PDB file of C-alpha atoms and ligand atoms in Angstrom:
ATOM      1  CA  MET A   5     -12.100  -7.799 -11.746  1.00 82.00           C
ATOM      2  CA  GLU A   6     -11.999  -4.532 -13.189  1.00 88.00           C
ATOM      3  CA  LYS A   7     -12.754  -1.405 -12.032  1.00 93.00           C
ATOM      4  CA  PRO A   8     -11.143   1.599 -14.157  1.00 95.00           C
ATOM      5  CA  ALA A   9     -11.249   5.139 -12.968  1.00 97.00           C
ATOM      6  CA  PRO A  10     -13.276   7.374 -15.004  1.00 96.00           C
ATOM      7  CA  VAL A  11     -10.041   9.627 -15.650  1.00 97.00           C
ATOM      8  CA  ASP A  12     -10.441  13.384 -16.896  1.00 98.00           C
ATOM      9  CA  TYR A  13      -7.131  12.779 -18.717  1.00 98.00           C
ATOM     10  CA  ASP A  14      -5.170   9.987 -20.490  1.00 98.00           C
ATOM     11  CA  VAL A  15      -3.057   8.269 -18.121  1.00 98.00           C
ATOM     12  CA  HIS A  16      -1.300   4.436 -18.564  1.00 97.00           C
ATOM     13  CA  ASP A  17      -3.125   1.526 -18.096  1.00 96.00           C
ATOM     14  CA  LEU A  18      -1.192   0.591 -15.097  1.00 95.00           C
ATOM     15  CA  ILE A  19      -2.813   3.701 -13.310  1.00 96.00           C
ATOM     16  CA  ARG A  20      -6.655   3.386 -14.928  1.00 96.00           C
ATOM     17  CA  GLN A  21      -6.593  -0.093 -13.973  1.00 95.00           C
ATOM     18  CA  ARG A  22      -5.424   0.044 -10.256  1.00 96.00           C
ATOM     19  CA  TYR A  23      -7.782  -0.380  -7.402  1.00 96.00           C
ATOM     20  CA  SER A  24      -7.896  -1.121  -3.598  1.00 96.00           C
ATOM     21  CA  ALA A  25      -8.683  -4.478  -3.694  1.00 93.00           C
ATOM     22  CA  ARG A  26     -10.391  -6.413  -0.524  1.00 95.00           C
ATOM     23  CA  GLY A  27     -11.352  -9.614  -2.138  1.00 94.00           C
ATOM     24  CA  PHE A  28      -8.323 -11.854  -2.708  1.00 96.00           C
ATOM     25  CA  SER A  29      -8.697 -14.816  -3.832  1.00 93.00           C
ATOM     26  CA  GLY A  30      -5.880 -16.828  -1.922  1.00 90.00           C
ATOM     27  CA  ALA A  31      -3.926 -18.278  -4.164  1.00 93.00           C
ATOM     28  CA  PRO A  32      -0.118 -17.795  -3.606  1.00 94.00           C
ATOM     29  CA  VAL A  33       1.723 -14.961  -4.541  1.00 97.00           C
ATOM     30  CA  SER A  34       5.524 -16.693  -5.718  1.00 97.00           C
ATOM     31  CA  ASP A  35       8.891 -15.641  -4.331  1.00 97.00           C
ATOM     32  CA  ALA A  36       9.671 -13.937  -7.697  1.00 98.00           C
ATOM     33  CA  ALA A  37       6.577 -11.831  -7.669  1.00 98.00           C
ATOM     34  CA  LEU A  38       7.314 -10.618  -3.714  1.00 98.00           C
ATOM     35  CA  ARG A  39      11.349  -9.907  -5.014  1.00 98.00           C
ATOM     36  CA  SER A  40      10.452  -8.009  -8.308  1.00 98.00           C
ATOM     37  CA  ILE A  41       7.963  -5.743  -5.573  1.00 98.00           C
ATOM     38  CA  PHE A  42      10.150  -5.133  -2.726  1.00 98.00           C
ATOM     39  CA  GLU A  43      13.361  -4.198  -5.947  1.00 98.00           C
ATOM     40  CA  ALA A  44      10.376  -2.070  -7.191  1.00 98.00           C
ATOM     41  CA  ALA A  45      10.831  -0.074  -3.647  1.00 98.00           C
ATOM     42  CA  ARG A  46      14.565  -0.543  -3.703  1.00 98.00           C
ATOM     43  CA  TRP A  47      14.972   1.282  -7.297  1.00 98.00           C
ATOM     44  CA  SER A  48      12.626   4.386  -5.657  1.00 98.00           C
ATOM     45  CA  ALA A  49      13.704   8.152  -5.406  1.00 98.00           C
ATOM     46  CA  SER A  50      14.450   9.240  -1.206  1.00 98.00           C
ATOM     47  CA  SER A  51      15.822  12.027  -0.370  1.00 98.00           C
ATOM     48  CA  TYR A  52      20.003  11.818   0.056  1.00 98.00           C
ATOM     49  CA  ASN A  53      19.328   8.587  -0.923  1.00 98.00           C
ATOM     50  CA  ASP A  54      18.833   7.414   2.232  1.00 98.00           C
ATOM     51  CA  GLN A  55      16.041   4.590   1.410  1.00 98.00           C
ATOM     52  CA  PRO A  56      14.302   4.886   4.885  1.00 98.00           C
ATOM     53  CA  TRP A  57      11.807   2.542   3.863  1.00 99.00           C
ATOM     54  CA  ARG A  58      11.828  -1.162   5.570  1.00 98.00           C
ATOM     55  CA  PHE A  59       9.393  -3.845   5.032  1.00 99.00           C
ATOM     56  CA  VAL A  60       8.127  -7.502   7.165  1.00 98.00           C
ATOM     57  CA  VAL A  61       6.459  -9.818   4.694  1.00 98.00           C
ATOM     58  CA  ALA A  62       4.367 -12.306   5.852  1.00 98.00           C
ATOM     59  CA  ARG A  63       2.875 -15.150   4.078  1.00 97.00           C
ATOM     60  CA  PRO A  64       0.018 -17.651   4.643  1.00 97.00           C
ATOM     61  CA  ASP A  65       2.279 -20.647   3.767  1.00 96.00           C
ATOM     62  CA  GLU A  66       3.982 -19.752   7.451  1.00 96.00           C
ATOM     63  CA  PRO A  67       0.431 -20.047   9.096  1.00 95.00           C
ATOM     64  CA  GLY A  68       2.344 -18.739  12.693  1.00 97.00           C
ATOM     65  CA  GLU A  69       3.567 -15.609  10.461  1.00 98.00           C
ATOM     66  CA  PHE A  70       0.739 -14.648   8.926  1.00 98.00           C
ATOM     67  CA  GLU A  71      -1.318 -14.980  12.048  1.00 98.00           C
ATOM     68  CA  ARG A  72       0.827 -12.660  13.945  1.00 98.00           C
ATOM     69  CA  MET A  73       0.575  -9.948  11.377  1.00 98.00           C
ATOM     70  CA  LEU A  74      -3.113 -10.693  11.102  1.00 98.00           C
ATOM     71  CA  ASP A  75      -3.538  -9.965  14.731  1.00 98.00           C
ATOM     72  CA  CYS A  76      -1.526  -6.803  14.417  1.00 98.00           C
ATOM     73  CA  LEU A  77      -4.766  -5.317  12.357  1.00 98.00           C
ATOM     74  CA  ILE A  78      -8.190  -4.201  13.481  1.00 98.00           C
ATOM     75  CA  SER A  79     -10.819  -6.456  13.227  1.00 97.00           C
ATOM     76  CA  PHE A  80     -12.724  -5.151   9.961  1.00 96.00           C
ATOM     77  CA  ASN A  81      -9.437  -5.192   8.041  1.00 97.00           C
ATOM     78  CA  ARG A  82      -8.360  -8.452   9.849  1.00 97.00           C
ATOM     79  CA  SER A  83     -11.456 -10.007   8.022  1.00 95.00           C
ATOM     80  CA  TRP A  84     -11.028  -9.622   4.379  1.00 96.00           C
ATOM     81  CA  ALA A  85      -7.191  -9.594   4.252  1.00 97.00           C
ATOM     82  CA  GLN A  86      -6.784 -13.060   5.806  1.00 97.00           C
ATOM     83  CA  ARG A  87      -7.345 -14.130   2.541  1.00 96.00           C
ATOM     84  CA  ALA A  88      -4.334 -11.607   1.200  1.00 98.00           C
ATOM     85  CA  GLY A  89      -1.611 -14.068  -0.865  1.00 98.00           C
ATOM     86  CA  ALA A  90       0.828 -11.309   1.437  1.00 98.00           C
ATOM     87  CA  LEU A  91       0.858  -8.750   3.722  1.00 98.00           C
ATOM     88  CA  ILE A  92       3.575  -6.840   4.110  1.00 98.00           C
ATOM     89  CA  LEU A  93       4.317  -4.081   6.849  1.00 98.00           C
ATOM     90  CA  SER A  94       6.155  -0.895   5.666  1.00 99.00           C
ATOM     91  CA  LEU A  95       8.151   0.831   7.984  1.00 99.00           C
ATOM     92  CA  VAL A  96      10.057   3.911   8.160  1.00 99.00           C
ATOM     93  CA  VAL A  97      13.836   5.522   9.844  1.00 98.00           C
ATOM     94  CA  PRO A  98      12.629   9.102  10.422  1.00 98.00           C
ATOM     95  CA  ASN A  99      16.366  10.016  11.208  1.00 98.00           C
ATOM     96  CA  PHE A 100      19.197  10.085   8.211  1.00 98.00           C
ATOM     97  CA  SER A 101      21.744   7.389   8.312  1.00 97.00           C
ATOM     98  CA  HIS A 102      24.368  10.220   7.293  1.00 96.00           C
ATOM     99  CA  ASN A 103      24.194  12.636  10.267  1.00 97.00           C
ATOM    100  CA  GLY A 104      21.292  11.087  12.318  1.00 97.00           C
ATOM    101  CA  LYS A 105      19.130  14.097  12.037  1.00 98.00           C
ATOM    102  CA  LEU A 106      15.207  14.195  11.201  1.00 98.00           C
ATOM    103  CA  ASN A 107      14.615  13.099   7.796  1.00 98.00           C
ATOM    104  CA  ALA A 108      11.741  16.036   6.710  1.00 98.00           C
ATOM    105  CA  HIS A 109      11.222  13.635   3.729  1.00 98.00           C
ATOM    106  CA  ALA A 110      10.800   9.712   5.157  1.00 98.00           C
ATOM    107  CA  LEU A 111       7.596   9.579   5.108  1.00 98.00           C
ATOM    108  CA  HIS A 112       7.322  10.540   1.725  1.00 98.00           C
ATOM    109  CA  ASP A 113       9.904   8.801   0.822  1.00 99.00           C
ATOM    110  CA  VAL A 114       8.607   5.533   2.090  1.00 99.00           C
ATOM    111  CA  GLY A 115       5.227   6.371   0.166  1.00 98.00           C
ATOM    112  CA  LEU A 116       7.092   6.821  -3.219  1.00 98.00           C
ATOM    113  CA  ALA A 117       8.386   2.958  -2.580  1.00 98.00           C
ATOM    114  CA  VAL A 118       4.997   1.843  -1.453  1.00 98.00           C
ATOM    115  CA  GLY A 119       3.598   3.376  -4.803  1.00 98.00           C
ATOM    116  CA  GLN A 120       6.511   2.087  -7.203  1.00 98.00           C
ATOM    117  CA  MET A 121       5.706  -1.621  -5.282  1.00 98.00           C
ATOM    118  CA  THR A 122       1.810  -1.216  -5.975  1.00 98.00           C
ATOM    119  CA  PHE A 123       2.489  -0.398  -9.657  1.00 97.00           C
ATOM    120  CA  GLN A 124       4.806  -3.406  -9.857  1.00 98.00           C
ATOM    121  CA  ALA A 125       2.213  -5.852  -8.251  1.00 98.00           C
ATOM    122  CA  SER A 126      -0.467  -4.345 -10.793  1.00 97.00           C
ATOM    123  CA  ALA A 127       2.045  -4.885 -14.208  1.00 97.00           C
ATOM    124  CA  LEU A 128       1.990  -8.701 -12.320  1.00 98.00           C
ATOM    125  CA  GLY A 129      -1.909  -9.017 -12.114  1.00 97.00           C
ATOM    126  CA  LEU A 130      -1.822  -8.468  -8.129  1.00 97.00           C
ATOM    127  CA  ALA A 131      -4.019  -6.199  -6.526  1.00 96.00           C
ATOM    128  CA  VAL A 132      -3.249  -4.340  -3.119  1.00 98.00           C
ATOM    129  CA  ARG A 133      -4.743  -2.381  -0.785  1.00 98.00           C
ATOM    130  CA  GLN A 134      -2.543  -0.630   2.255  1.00 98.00           C
ATOM    131  CA  MET A 135      -4.109  -0.081   5.901  1.00 98.00           C
ATOM    132  CA  ALA A 136      -3.830   2.765   8.195  1.00 98.00           C
ATOM    133  CA  GLY A 137      -5.919   0.083  10.449  1.00 98.00           C
ATOM    134  CA  PHE A 138      -3.205  -1.652  12.550  1.00 98.00           C
ATOM    135  CA  HIS A 139      -2.612  -1.614  16.182  1.00 98.00           C
ATOM    136  CA  ALA A 140       0.952   0.246  16.397  1.00 98.00           C
ATOM    137  CA  GLU A 141       1.761  -0.916  19.731  1.00 98.00           C
ATOM    138  CA  LYS A 142       0.808  -3.888  19.020  1.00 98.00           C
ATOM    139  CA  VAL A 143       3.582  -3.719  15.979  1.00 98.00           C
ATOM    140  CA  ARG A 144       5.814  -2.791  18.190  1.00 98.00           C
ATOM    141  CA  GLU A 145       6.149  -5.550  20.212  1.00 98.00           C
ATOM    142  CA  THR A 146       5.194  -8.266  18.069  1.00 98.00           C
ATOM    143  CA  TYR A 147       8.281  -7.322  15.778  1.00 98.00           C
ATOM    144  CA  ALA A 148      10.188  -5.701  18.191  1.00 98.00           C
ATOM    145  CA  LEU A 149      11.199  -2.752  16.845  1.00 98.00           C
ATOM    146  CA  PRO A 150      13.634  -0.254  18.069  1.00 97.00           C
ATOM    147  CA  GLU A 151      12.993   3.145  19.046  1.00 96.00           C
ATOM    148  CA  SER A 152      14.678   4.633  15.593  1.00 95.00           C
ATOM    149  CA  VAL A 153      12.006   2.780  13.538  1.00 98.00           C
ATOM    150  CA  GLU A 154       8.212   3.385  13.030  1.00 98.00           C
ATOM    151  CA  PRO A 155       5.491   1.242  11.315  1.00 98.00           C
ATOM    152  CA  VAL A 156       3.351   3.176   8.699  1.00 98.00           C
ATOM    153  CA  SER A 157       1.202   0.907   7.098  1.00 98.00           C
ATOM    154  CA  VAL A 158       0.521  -2.979   6.346  1.00 98.00           C
ATOM    155  CA  ILE A 159      -0.175  -3.787   2.966  1.00 98.00           C
ATOM    156  CA  ALA A 160      -2.241  -6.704   1.511  1.00 98.00           C
ATOM    157  CA  LEU A 161      -1.753  -7.970  -1.735  1.00 98.00           C
ATOM    158  CA  GLY A 162      -3.037 -11.071  -3.803  1.00 98.00           C
ATOM    159  CA  TYR A 163      -4.271 -12.087  -7.141  1.00 97.00           C
ATOM    160  CA  PRO A 164      -8.094 -11.055  -6.761  1.00 94.00           C
ATOM    161  CA  MET A 165     -11.585 -12.808  -6.977  1.00 92.00           C
ATOM    162  CA  THR A 166     -13.440 -13.074  -9.790  1.00 91.00           C
ATOM    163  CA  GLU A 167     -16.952 -11.215  -9.369  1.00 90.00           C
ATOM    164  CA  ALA A 168     -18.787 -14.567  -9.240  1.00 92.00           C
ATOM    165  CA  GLU A 169     -16.420 -15.220  -6.060  1.00 92.00           C
ATOM    166  CA  LEU A 170     -17.061 -12.591  -4.072  1.00 92.00           C
ATOM    167  CA  PRO A 171     -18.618 -13.336  -0.633  1.00 91.00           C
ATOM    168  CA  GLU A 172     -22.041 -11.468   0.604  1.00 92.00           C
ATOM    169  CA  SER A 173     -19.874  -9.796   3.168  1.00 89.00           C
ATOM    170  CA  LEU A 174     -17.775  -8.161   0.286  1.00 91.00           C
ATOM    171  CA  ARG A 175     -19.936  -8.103  -2.636  1.00 92.00           C
ATOM    172  CA  SER A 176     -21.369  -4.522  -2.215  1.00 92.00           C
ATOM    173  CA  ARG A 177     -18.106  -2.773  -1.466  1.00 91.00           C
ATOM    174  CA  GLU A 178     -15.613  -4.569  -3.844  1.00 92.00           C
ATOM    175  CA  LEU A 179     -19.079  -3.735  -6.520  1.00 93.00           C
ATOM    176  CA  ALA A 180     -19.149   0.050  -5.530  1.00 94.00           C
ATOM    177  CA  PRO A 181     -17.867   2.196  -8.103  1.00 92.00           C
ATOM    178  CA  ARG A 182     -14.456   4.191  -7.579  1.00 95.00           C
ATOM    179  CA  GLU A 183     -14.601   6.734  -5.019  1.00 95.00           C
ATOM    180  CA  ALA A 184     -15.029  10.293  -6.380  1.00 96.00           C
ATOM    181  CA  ARG A 185     -12.186  12.501  -6.737  1.00 98.00           C
ATOM    182  CA  ARG A 186     -11.357  16.121  -6.683  1.00 98.00           C
ATOM    183  CA  PRO A 187     -11.067  17.982  -9.893  1.00 98.00           C
ATOM    184  CA  GLN A 188      -7.001  19.165 -10.673  1.00 98.00           C
ATOM    185  CA  GLU A 189      -8.896  22.448 -10.142  1.00 98.00           C
ATOM    186  CA  GLU A 190      -8.846  21.600  -6.556  1.00 98.00           C
ATOM    187  CA  PHE A 191      -4.803  20.976  -6.039  1.00 98.00           C
ATOM    188  CA  VAL A 192      -3.480  21.684  -9.175  1.00 98.00           C
ATOM    189  CA  PHE A 193      -2.422  25.707  -8.791  1.00 98.00           C
ATOM    190  CA  ARG A 194      -0.916  28.495 -10.751  1.00 98.00           C
ATOM    191  CA  GLY A 195       0.611  31.973  -8.890  1.00 98.00           C
ATOM    192  CA  GLY A 196      -0.287  31.008  -5.757  1.00 98.00           C
ATOM    193  CA  TRP A 197      -2.519  29.068  -3.525  1.00 98.00           C
ATOM    194  CA  GLY A 198      -6.328  28.278  -4.824  1.00 97.00           C
ATOM    195  CA  ARG A 199      -5.312  29.791  -8.021  1.00 98.00           C
ATOM    196  CA  PRO A 200      -6.436  26.587 -10.603  1.00 98.00           C
ATOM    197  CA  TRP A 201      -4.024  26.142 -13.554  1.00 98.00           C
TER     198      TRP A 201
HETATM  199  C1  FMN B 309      -2.008   5.324   3.971  1.00 64.74           C
HETATM  200  C2  FMN B 309      -3.508   4.430   3.782  1.00 64.74           C
HETATM  201  C3  FMN B 309      -4.164   3.637   4.520  1.00 64.74           C
HETATM  202  C4  FMN B 309      -5.541   3.017   4.099  1.00 64.74           C
HETATM  203  N1  FMN B 309      -5.814   2.012   5.387  1.00 64.74           N
HETATM  204  C5  FMN B 309      -7.284   1.547   4.567  1.00 64.74           C
HETATM  205  C6  FMN B 309      -7.395   0.638   6.205  1.00 64.74           C
HETATM  206  O1  FMN B 309      -7.006   0.681   7.142  1.00 64.74           O
HETATM  207  N2  FMN B 309      -8.628  -0.108   5.572  1.00 64.74           N
HETATM  208  C7  FMN B 309      -9.050  -0.457   4.536  1.00 64.74           C
HETATM  209  O2  FMN B 309      -9.877  -0.892   3.867  1.00 64.74           O
HETATM  210  N3  FMN B 309      -8.286   0.637   3.343  1.00 64.74           N
HETATM  211  C8  FMN B 309      -7.610   1.386   3.481  1.00 64.74           C
HETATM  212  N4  FMN B 309      -7.224   2.223   2.592  1.00 64.74           N
HETATM  213  C9  FMN B 309      -7.605   2.434   1.196  1.00 64.74           C
HETATM  214  C10 FMN B 309      -8.548   3.256   0.687  1.00 64.74           C
HETATM  215  O3  FMN B 309      -9.554   3.693   1.714  1.00 64.74           O
HETATM  216  C11 FMN B 309      -8.332   3.756  -0.496  1.00 64.74           C
HETATM  217  O4  FMN B 309      -6.936   3.524  -1.269  1.00 64.74           O
HETATM  218  C12 FMN B 309      -9.156   4.585  -0.781  1.00 64.74           C
HETATM  219  O5  FMN B 309     -10.729   4.774  -0.907  1.00 64.74           O
HETATM  220  C13 FMN B 309      -8.916   5.233  -3.043  1.00 64.74           C
HETATM  221  O6  FMN B 309      -9.282   4.268  -3.146  1.00 64.74           O
HETATM  222  P1  FMN B 309      -8.333   3.158  -4.496  1.00 64.74           P
HETATM  223  O7  FMN B 309      -7.141   2.594  -3.781  1.00 64.74           O
HETATM  224  O8  FMN B 309      -9.703   2.637  -4.988  1.00 64.74           O
HETATM  225  O9  FMN B 309      -8.301   4.190  -5.428  1.00 64.74           O
HETATM  226  C14 FMN B 309      -5.960   2.805   2.895  1.00 64.74           C
HETATM  227  C15 FMN B 309      -5.496   3.636   1.800  1.00 64.74           C
HETATM  228  C16 FMN B 309      -4.076   4.166   2.131  1.00 64.74           C
HETATM  229  C17 FMN B 309      -2.943   4.892   1.209  1.00 64.74           C
END
């Protein structure tokens, strides 16, 4: 299914075509595809090259592991994410590895790495939806996270359903137009805060 962004200026097709799908076909995602997606994260930029991202992956071919990650989601997210081809928990190490001090850009760098993963996934024909809707304490317990690590998001990815395959529960959401974006005048400034470029 295609939901291209109604862009105001030209962008790469990967950016125009990406959207956060909930309708996954349930088709398996290969090791090779997942390795490419994590490699895209690996080669992301980061402050001091600290690479503060960590990931835990769960796939339906290991049902126990997949259930454990699904159990960390809020119920609405669980309802559609159960058809994903993989779930990926993203984590941040908030302190620098070289001196233990707080890395003010750690979350920024995790987001950047996940952005690269998203575009690598799109290039492979996979759809991605990130989720803040998970139970952080449950994640902590389930994966025995040390104090030095924080959960950031759970990422669902998989091959998208066709329009005809969409179940009634997802149909109106998936077929809805892309959510509006602020125009550039509201977030690109010149010379001072709030003065549009
Ligand atoms: C950090 C983050 C958390 C999100 N959390 C959820 C979530 O819990 N459940 C959900 O259905 N979508 C979630 N989304 C998807 C957003 O709703 C979606 O990206 C936004 O509406 C823009 O739509 P688009 O990605 O299709 O352009 C999240 C996205 C991000 C980046």
